[in-house]
mmCIF file of C-alpha atoms in Angstrom:
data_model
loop_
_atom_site.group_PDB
_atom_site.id
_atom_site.type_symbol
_atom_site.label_atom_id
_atom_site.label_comp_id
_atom_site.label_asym_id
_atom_site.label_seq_id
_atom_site.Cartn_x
_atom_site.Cartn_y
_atom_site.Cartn_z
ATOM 1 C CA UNK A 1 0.000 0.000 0.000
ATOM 2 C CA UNK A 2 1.054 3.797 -0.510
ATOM 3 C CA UNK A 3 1.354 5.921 2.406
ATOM 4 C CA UNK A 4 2.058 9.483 3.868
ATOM 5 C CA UNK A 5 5.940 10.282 4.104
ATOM 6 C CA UNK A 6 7.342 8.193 6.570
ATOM 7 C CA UNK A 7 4.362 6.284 7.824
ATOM 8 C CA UNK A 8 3.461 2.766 7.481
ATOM 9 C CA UNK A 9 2.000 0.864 5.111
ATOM 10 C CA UNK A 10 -1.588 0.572 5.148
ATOM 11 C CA UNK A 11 -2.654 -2.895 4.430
ATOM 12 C CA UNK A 12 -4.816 -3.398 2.281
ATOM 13 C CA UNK A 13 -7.204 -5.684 3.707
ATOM 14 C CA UNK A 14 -8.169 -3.326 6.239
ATOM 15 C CA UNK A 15 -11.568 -1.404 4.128
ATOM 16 C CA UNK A 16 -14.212 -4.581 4.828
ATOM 17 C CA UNK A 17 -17.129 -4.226 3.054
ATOM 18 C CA UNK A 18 -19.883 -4.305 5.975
ATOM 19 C CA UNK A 19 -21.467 -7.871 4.472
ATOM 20 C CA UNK A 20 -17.749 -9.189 4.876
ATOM 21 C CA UNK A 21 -18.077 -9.008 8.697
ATOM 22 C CA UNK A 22 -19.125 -11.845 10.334
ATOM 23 C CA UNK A 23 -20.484 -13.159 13.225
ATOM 24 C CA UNK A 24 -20.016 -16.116 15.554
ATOM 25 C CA UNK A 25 -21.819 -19.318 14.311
ATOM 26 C CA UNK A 26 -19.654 -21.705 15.608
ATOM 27 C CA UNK A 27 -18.449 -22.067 19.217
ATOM 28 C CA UNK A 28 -15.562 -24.307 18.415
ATOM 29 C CA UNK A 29 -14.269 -22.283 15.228
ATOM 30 C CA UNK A 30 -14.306 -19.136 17.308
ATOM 31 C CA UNK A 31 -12.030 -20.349 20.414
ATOM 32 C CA UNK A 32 -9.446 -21.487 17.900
ATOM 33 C CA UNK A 33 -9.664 -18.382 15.782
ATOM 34 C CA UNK A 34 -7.459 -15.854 15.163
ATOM 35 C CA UNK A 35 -9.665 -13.086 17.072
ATOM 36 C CA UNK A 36 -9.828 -15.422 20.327
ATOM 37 C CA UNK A 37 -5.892 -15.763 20.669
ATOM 38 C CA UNK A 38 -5.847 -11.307 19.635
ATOM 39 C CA UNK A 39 -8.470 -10.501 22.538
ATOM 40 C CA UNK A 40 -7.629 -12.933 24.951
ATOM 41 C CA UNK A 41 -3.873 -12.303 24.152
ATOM 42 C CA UNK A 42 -5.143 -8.063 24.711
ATOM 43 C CA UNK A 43 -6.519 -8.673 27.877
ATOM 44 C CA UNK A 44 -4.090 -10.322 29.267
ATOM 45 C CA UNK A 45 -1.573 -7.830 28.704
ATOM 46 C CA UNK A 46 -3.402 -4.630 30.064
ATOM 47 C CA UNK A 47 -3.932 -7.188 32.981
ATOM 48 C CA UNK A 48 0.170 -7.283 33.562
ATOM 49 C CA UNK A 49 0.359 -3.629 32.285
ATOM 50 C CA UNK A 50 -2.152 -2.647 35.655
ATOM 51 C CA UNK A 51 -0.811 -5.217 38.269
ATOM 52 C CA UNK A 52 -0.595 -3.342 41.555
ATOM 53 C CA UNK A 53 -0.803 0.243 39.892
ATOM 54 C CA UNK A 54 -3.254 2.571 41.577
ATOM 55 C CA UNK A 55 -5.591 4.024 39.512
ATOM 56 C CA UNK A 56 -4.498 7.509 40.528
ATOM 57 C CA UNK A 57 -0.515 6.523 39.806
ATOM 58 C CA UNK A 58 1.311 8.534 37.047
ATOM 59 C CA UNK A 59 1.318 7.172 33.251
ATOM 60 C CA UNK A 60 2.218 8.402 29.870
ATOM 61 C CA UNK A 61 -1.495 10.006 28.195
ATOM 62 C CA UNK A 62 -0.327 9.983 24.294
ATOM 63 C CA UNK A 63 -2.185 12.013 22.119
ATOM 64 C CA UNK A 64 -4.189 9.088 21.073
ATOM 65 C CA UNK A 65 -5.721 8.303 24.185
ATOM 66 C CA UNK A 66 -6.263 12.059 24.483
ATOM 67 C CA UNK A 67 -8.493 11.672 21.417
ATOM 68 C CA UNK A 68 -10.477 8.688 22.779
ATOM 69 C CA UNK A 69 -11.393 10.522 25.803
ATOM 70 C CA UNK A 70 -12.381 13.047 23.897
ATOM 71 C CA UNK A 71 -14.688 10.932 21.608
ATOM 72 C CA UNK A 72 -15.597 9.254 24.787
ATOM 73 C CA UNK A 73 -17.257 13.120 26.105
ATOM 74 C CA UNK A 74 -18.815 13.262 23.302
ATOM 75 C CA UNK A 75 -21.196 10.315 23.675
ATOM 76 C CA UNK A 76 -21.393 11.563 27.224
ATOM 77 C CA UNK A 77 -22.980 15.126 25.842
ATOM 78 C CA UNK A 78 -24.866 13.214 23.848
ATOM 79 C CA UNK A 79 -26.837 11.453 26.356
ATOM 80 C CA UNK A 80 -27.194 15.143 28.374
ATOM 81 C CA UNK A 81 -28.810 16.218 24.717
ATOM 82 C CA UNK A 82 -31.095 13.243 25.146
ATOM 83 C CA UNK A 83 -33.102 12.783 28.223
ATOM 84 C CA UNK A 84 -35.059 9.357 28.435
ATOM 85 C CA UNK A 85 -38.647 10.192 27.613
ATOM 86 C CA UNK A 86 -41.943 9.940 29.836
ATOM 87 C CA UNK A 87 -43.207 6.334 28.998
ATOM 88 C CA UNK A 88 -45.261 3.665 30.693
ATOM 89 C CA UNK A 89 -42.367 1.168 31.457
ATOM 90 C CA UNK A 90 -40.121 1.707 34.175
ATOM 91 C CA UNK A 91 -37.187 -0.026 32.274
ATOM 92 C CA UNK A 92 -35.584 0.724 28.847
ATOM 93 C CA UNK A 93 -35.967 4.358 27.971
ATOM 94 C CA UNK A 94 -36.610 4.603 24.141
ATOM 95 C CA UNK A 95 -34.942 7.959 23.835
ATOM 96 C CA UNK A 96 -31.890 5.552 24.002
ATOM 97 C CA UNK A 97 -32.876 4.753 20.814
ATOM 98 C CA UNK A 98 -32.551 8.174 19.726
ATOM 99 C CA UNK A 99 -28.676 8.604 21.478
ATOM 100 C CA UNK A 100 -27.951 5.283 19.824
ATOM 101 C CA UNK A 101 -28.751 6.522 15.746
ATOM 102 C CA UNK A 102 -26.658 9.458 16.512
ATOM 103 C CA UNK A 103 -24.001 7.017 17.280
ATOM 104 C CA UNK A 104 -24.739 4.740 14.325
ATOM 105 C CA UNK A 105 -24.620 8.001 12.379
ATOM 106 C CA UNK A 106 -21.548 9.627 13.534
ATOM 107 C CA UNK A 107 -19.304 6.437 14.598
ATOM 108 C CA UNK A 108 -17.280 6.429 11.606
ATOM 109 C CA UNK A 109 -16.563 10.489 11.939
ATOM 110 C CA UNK A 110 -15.633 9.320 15.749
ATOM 111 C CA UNK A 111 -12.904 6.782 14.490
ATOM 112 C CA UNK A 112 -11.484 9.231 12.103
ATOM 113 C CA UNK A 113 -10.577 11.727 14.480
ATOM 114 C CA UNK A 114 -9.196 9.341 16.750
ATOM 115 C CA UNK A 115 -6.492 7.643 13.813
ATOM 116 C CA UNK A 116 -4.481 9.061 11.665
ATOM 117 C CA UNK A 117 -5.149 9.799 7.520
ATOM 118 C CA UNK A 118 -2.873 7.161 6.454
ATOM 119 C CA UNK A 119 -4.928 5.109 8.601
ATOM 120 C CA UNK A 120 -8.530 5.930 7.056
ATOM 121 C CA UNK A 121 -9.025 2.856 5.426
ATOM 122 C CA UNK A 122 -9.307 1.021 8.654
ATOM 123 C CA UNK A 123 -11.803 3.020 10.431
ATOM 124 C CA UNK A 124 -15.339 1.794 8.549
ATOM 125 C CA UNK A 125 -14.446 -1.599 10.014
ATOM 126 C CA UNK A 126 -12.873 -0.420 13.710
ATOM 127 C CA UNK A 127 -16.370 2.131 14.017
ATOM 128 C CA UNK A 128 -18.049 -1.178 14.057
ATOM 129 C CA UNK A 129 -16.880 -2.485 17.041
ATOM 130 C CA UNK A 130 -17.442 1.273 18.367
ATOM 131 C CA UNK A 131 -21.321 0.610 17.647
ATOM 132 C CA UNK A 132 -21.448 -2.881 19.196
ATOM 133 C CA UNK A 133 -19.974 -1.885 22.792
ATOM 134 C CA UNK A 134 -22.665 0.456 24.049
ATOM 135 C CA UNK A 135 -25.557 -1.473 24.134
ATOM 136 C CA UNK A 136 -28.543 -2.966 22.115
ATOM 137 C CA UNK A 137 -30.883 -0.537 20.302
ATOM 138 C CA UNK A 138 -33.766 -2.716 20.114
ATOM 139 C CA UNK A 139 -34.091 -4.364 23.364
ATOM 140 C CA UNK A 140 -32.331 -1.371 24.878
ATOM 141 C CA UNK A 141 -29.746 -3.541 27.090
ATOM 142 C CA UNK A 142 -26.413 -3.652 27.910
ATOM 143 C CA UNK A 143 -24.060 -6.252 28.684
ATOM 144 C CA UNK A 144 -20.341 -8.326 28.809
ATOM 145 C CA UNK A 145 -20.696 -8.850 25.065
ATOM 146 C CA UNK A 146 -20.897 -5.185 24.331
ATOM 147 C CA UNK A 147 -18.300 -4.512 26.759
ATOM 148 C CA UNK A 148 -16.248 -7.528 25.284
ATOM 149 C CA UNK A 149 -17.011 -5.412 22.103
ATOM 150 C CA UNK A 150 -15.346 -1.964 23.182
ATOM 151 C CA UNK A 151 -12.256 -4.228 24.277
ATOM 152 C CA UNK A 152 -12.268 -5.617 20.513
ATOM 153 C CA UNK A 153 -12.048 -1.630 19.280
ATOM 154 C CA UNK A 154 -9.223 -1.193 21.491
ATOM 155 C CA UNK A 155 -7.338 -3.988 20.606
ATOM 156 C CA UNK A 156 -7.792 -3.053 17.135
ATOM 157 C CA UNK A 157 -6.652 0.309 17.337
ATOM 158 C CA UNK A 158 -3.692 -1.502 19.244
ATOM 159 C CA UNK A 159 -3.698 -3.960 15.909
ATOM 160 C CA UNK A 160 -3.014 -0.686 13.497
ATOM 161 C CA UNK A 161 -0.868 1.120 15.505
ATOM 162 C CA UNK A 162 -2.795 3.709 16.862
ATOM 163 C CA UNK A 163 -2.152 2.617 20.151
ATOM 164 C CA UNK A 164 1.394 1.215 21.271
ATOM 165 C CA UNK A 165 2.622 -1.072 23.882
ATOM 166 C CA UNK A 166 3.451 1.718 26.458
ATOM 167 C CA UNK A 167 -0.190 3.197 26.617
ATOM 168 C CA UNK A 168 -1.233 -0.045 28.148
ATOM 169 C CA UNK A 169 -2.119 2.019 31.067
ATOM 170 C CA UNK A 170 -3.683 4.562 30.084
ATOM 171 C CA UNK A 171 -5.974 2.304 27.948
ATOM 172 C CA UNK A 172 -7.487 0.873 31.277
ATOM 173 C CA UNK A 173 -6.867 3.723 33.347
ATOM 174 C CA UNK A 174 -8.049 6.602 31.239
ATOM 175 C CA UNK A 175 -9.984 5.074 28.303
ATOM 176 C CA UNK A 176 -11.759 2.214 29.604
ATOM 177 C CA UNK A 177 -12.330 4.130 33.346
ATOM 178 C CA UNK A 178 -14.124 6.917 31.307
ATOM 179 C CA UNK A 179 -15.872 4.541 29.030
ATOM 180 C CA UNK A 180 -17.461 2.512 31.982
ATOM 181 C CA UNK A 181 -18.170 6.260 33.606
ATOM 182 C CA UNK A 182 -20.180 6.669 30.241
ATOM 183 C CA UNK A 183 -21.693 3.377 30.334
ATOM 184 C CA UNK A 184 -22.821 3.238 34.163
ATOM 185 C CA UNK A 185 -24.425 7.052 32.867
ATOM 186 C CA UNK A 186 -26.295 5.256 30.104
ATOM 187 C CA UNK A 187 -27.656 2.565 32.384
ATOM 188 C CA UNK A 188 -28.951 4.885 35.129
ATOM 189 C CA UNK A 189 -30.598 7.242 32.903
ATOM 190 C CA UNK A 190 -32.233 4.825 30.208
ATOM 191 C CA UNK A 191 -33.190 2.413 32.468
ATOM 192 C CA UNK A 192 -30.854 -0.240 30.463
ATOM 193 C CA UNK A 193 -31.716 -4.284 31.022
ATOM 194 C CA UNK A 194 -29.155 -6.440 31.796
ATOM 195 C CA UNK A 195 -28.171 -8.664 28.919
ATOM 196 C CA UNK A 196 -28.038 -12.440 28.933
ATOM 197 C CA UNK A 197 -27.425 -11.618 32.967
ATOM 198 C CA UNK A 198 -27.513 -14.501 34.815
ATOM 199 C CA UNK A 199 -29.268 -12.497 38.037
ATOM 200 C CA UNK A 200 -27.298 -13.545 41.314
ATOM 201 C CA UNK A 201 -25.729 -16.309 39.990
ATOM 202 C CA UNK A 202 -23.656 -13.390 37.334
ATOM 203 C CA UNK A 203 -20.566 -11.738 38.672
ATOM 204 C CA UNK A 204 -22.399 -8.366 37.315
ATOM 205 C CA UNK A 205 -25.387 -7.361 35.814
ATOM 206 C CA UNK A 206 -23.155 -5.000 33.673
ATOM 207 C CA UNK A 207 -19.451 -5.774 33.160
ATOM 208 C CA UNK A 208 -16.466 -8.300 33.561
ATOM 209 C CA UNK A 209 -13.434 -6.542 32.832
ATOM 210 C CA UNK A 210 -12.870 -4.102 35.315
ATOM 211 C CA UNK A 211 -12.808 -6.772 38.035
ATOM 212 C CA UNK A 212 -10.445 -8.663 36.325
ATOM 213 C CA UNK A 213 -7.991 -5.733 35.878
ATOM 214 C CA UNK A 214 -9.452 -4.284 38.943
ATOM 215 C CA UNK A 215 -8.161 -7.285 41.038
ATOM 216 C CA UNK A 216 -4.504 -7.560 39.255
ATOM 217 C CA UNK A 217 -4.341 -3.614 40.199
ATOM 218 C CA UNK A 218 -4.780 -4.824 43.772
ATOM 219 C CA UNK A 219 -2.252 -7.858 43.498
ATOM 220 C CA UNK A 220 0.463 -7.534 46.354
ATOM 221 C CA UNK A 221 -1.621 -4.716 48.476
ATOM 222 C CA UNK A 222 -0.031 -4.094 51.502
ATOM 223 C CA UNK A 223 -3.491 -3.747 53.617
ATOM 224 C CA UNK A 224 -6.288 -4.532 51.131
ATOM 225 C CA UNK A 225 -7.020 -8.166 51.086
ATOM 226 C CA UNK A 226 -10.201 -9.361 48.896
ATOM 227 C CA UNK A 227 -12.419 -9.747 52.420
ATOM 228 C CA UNK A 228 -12.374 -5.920 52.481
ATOM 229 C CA UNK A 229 -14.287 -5.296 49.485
ATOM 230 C CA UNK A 230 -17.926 -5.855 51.192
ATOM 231 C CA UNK A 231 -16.676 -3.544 53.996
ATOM 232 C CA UNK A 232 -18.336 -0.525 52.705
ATOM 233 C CA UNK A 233 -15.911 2.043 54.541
ATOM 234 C CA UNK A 234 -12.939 0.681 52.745
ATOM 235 C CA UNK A 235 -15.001 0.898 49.468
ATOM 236 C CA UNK A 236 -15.908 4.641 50.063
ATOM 237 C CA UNK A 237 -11.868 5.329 51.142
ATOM 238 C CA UNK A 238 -10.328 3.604 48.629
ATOM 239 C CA UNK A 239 -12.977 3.350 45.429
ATOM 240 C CA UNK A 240 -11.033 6.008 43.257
ATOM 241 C CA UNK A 241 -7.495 4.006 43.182
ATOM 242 C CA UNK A 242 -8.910 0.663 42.410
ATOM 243 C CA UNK A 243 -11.844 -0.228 39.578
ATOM 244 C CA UNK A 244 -12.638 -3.188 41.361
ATOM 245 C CA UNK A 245 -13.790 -1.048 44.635
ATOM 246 C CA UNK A 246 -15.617 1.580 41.879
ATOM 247 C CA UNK A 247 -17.523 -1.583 40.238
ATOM 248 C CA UNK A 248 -18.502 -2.363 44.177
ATOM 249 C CA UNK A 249 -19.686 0.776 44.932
ATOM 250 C CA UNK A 250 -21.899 1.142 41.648
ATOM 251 C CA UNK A 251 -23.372 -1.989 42.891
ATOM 252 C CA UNK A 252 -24.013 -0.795 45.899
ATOM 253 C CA UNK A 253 -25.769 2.005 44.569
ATOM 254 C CA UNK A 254 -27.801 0.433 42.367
ATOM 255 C CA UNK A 255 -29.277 -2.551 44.711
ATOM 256 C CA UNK A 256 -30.631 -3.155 47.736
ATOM 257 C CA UNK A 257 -30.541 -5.065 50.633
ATOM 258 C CA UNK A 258 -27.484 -7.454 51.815
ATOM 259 C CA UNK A 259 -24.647 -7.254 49.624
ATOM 260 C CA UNK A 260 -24.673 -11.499 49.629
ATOM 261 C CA UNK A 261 -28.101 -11.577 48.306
ATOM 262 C CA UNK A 262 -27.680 -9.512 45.518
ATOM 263 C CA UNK A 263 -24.251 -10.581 44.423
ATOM 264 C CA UNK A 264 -23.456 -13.623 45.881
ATOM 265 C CA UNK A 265 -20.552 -14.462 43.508
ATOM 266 C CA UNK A 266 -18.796 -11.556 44.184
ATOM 267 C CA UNK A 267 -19.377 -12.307 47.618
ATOM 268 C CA UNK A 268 -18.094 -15.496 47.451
ATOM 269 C CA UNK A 269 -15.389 -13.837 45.938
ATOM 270 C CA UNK A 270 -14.374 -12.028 48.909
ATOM 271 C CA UNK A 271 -13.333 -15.324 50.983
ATOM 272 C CA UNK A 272 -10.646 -16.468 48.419
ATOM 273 C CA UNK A 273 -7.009 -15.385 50.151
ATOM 274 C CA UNK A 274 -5.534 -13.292 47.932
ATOM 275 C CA UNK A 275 -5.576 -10.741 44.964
ATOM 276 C CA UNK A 276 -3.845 -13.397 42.372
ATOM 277 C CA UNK A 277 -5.825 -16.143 43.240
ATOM 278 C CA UNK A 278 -9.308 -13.810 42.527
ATOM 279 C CA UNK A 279 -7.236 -13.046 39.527
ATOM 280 C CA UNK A 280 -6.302 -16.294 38.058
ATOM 281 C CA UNK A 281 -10.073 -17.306 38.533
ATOM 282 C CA UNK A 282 -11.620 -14.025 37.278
ATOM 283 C CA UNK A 283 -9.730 -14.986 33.745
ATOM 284 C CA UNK A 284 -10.719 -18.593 34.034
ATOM 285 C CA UNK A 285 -14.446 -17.658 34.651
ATOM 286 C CA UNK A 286 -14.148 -14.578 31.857
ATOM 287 C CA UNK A 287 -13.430 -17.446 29.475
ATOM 288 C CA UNK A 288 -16.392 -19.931 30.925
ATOM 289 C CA UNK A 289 -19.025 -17.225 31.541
ATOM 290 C CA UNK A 290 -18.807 -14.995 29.126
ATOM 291 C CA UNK A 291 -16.496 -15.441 26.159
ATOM 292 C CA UNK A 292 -17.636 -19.568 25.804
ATOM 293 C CA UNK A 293 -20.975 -18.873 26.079
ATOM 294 C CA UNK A 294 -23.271 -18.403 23.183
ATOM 295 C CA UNK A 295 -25.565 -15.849 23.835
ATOM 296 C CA UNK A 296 -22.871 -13.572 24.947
ATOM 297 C CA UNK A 297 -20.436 -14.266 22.049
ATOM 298 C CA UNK A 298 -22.596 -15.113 19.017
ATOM 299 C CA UNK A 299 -23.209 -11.236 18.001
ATOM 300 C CA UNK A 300 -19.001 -10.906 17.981
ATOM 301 C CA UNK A 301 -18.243 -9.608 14.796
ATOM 302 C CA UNK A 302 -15.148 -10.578 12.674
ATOM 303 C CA UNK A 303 -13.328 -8.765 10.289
ATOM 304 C CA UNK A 304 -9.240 -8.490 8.605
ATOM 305 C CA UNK A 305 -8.201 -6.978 11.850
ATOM 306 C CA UNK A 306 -10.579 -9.958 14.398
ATOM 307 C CA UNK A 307 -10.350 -12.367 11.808
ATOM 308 C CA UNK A 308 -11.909 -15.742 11.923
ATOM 309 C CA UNK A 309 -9.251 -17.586 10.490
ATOM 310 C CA UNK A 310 -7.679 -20.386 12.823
ATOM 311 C CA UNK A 311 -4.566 -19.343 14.767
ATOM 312 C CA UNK A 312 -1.597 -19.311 12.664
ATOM 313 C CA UNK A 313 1.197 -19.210 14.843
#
């Protein structure tokens, strides 16, 4: 491919024509795709990149992660443009539906600003995964497969060089923080369902991620041991170093009555020694719960960057 002065390559299999990207069909084709070993390979890096770094520790902010946060206000103005509507149903605001077609409608424009021109071929098929990780449009819920789907934008960005190895930080700290700041803002005020949530028997009604990175930030704590995290004055004290506290306190929030009732994994959680132990079976359960499990996975799409091809290497 022809490029700017000095810049790379552009491949040329990055402009997808939308038919061209699929979607999971087949359970076993997917774990020994391509895509699986990119994403799972993804998370477990910013998972490393985050172990026992504070939330509030110093990091390099690059100018690309400046942009995302900036795309990232955006859709949080949007949804101040948009408030829900009045409606008989207590749950699933349509004037979601309304934030979400500006989103549709702009998402490409979004990408562009975020990568550079030499880049622009890529950003019809990176927009998509943009469009997939905020929720569903028609049943107006939110879940672990549109979160898996905002991981999936990142890694691609990651996959075109947008973003390098030493943002790894500041993609969890700064990008993904604000992007679950945007999402818990879209799920207060339009009512959002939970998708495919498995009710108590879930980790969250919501997300996945930030506990696992959440509880590799907290790996090695001097004081904090996982029994804390139900003790709601060391949530309120210590909530804006560590996601995994945050995710607690939205929970908290957001439900009542005993903290084991309503989230009994997570409680369960909280008897398991240490921080690397809840780690180690945060990923394992990631993989079970949510990324092996059809209804979660089977609206994953797959293009040249998440391709369905088996693993080569």
């Amino acid at each position: 491919g022809t490029s700017e002065e000095g810049a790379p390559p552009v491949q040329q299999c990055f402009m997808i024509p939308k038919k061209e990207i699929n979607v999971v069909s087949d359970m076993a084709k997917w774990k020994r795709s391509q895509a699986y070993a990119d994403y799972m390979g993804f998370i477990l890096t910013l998972n490393e990149g985050v172990r026992g770094k504070k939330l509030t520790c110093e990091y390099k902010v690059s100018e690309p992660i400046e942009k995302l946060v900036a795309l990232l206000n955006t859709l949080d103005r949007w949804i101040d443009e948009t408030p829900p509507v009045d409606q008989p149903s207590r749950f699933g605001n349509k004037a979601f539906r309304t934030w979400y077609a500006k989103l549709d409608q702009e998402a490409e424009k979004l990408v562009s600003a975020v990568i550079p021109k030499h880049l622009a071929d890529a950003a019809p098929e990176v927009a998509v995964y943009l469009k997939e990780s905020v929720g569903n449009s028609t049943r107006i819920d939110y879940g672990t497969g549109h979160e898996a789907a905002f991981a999936a934008f990142l890694c691609c960005l990651c996959k075109i060089g947008v973003l390098r190895v030493d943002d790894q930080m500041a993609i969890v700290f700064k990008v993904f923080n604000r992007y679950l700041e945007v999402m818990r803002k879209l799920q207060k005020t339009y009512r959002m369902e939970p998708a495919g949530s498995q009710g108590v028997w879930g980790l969250d009604d919501f997300q996945f991620l930030p506990f696992i990175w959440g509880s590799s930030q907290l790996i090695d704590h001097p004081s904090l041991e996982p029994r804390h995290f139900v003790d709601e004055k060391v949530v309120n004290e210590n909530h804006k170093d560590f996601m995994f506290l945050e995710c607690i306190l939205f929970i908290t929030e957001m439900k009542t009555g005993p903290f084991a009732e309503h989230s009994n994994q997570l409680w369960n959680i909280s008897a398991v020694p240490s921080w690397s132990k809840v780690n180690q079976g945060l990923i394992r359960m990631y993989k079970a719960e949510c990324l092996e499990k059809f209804p979660v996975i089977q609206h994953f799409k797959f293009g040249s960057l998440l391709p369905i091809q088996p693993v080569t290497s």
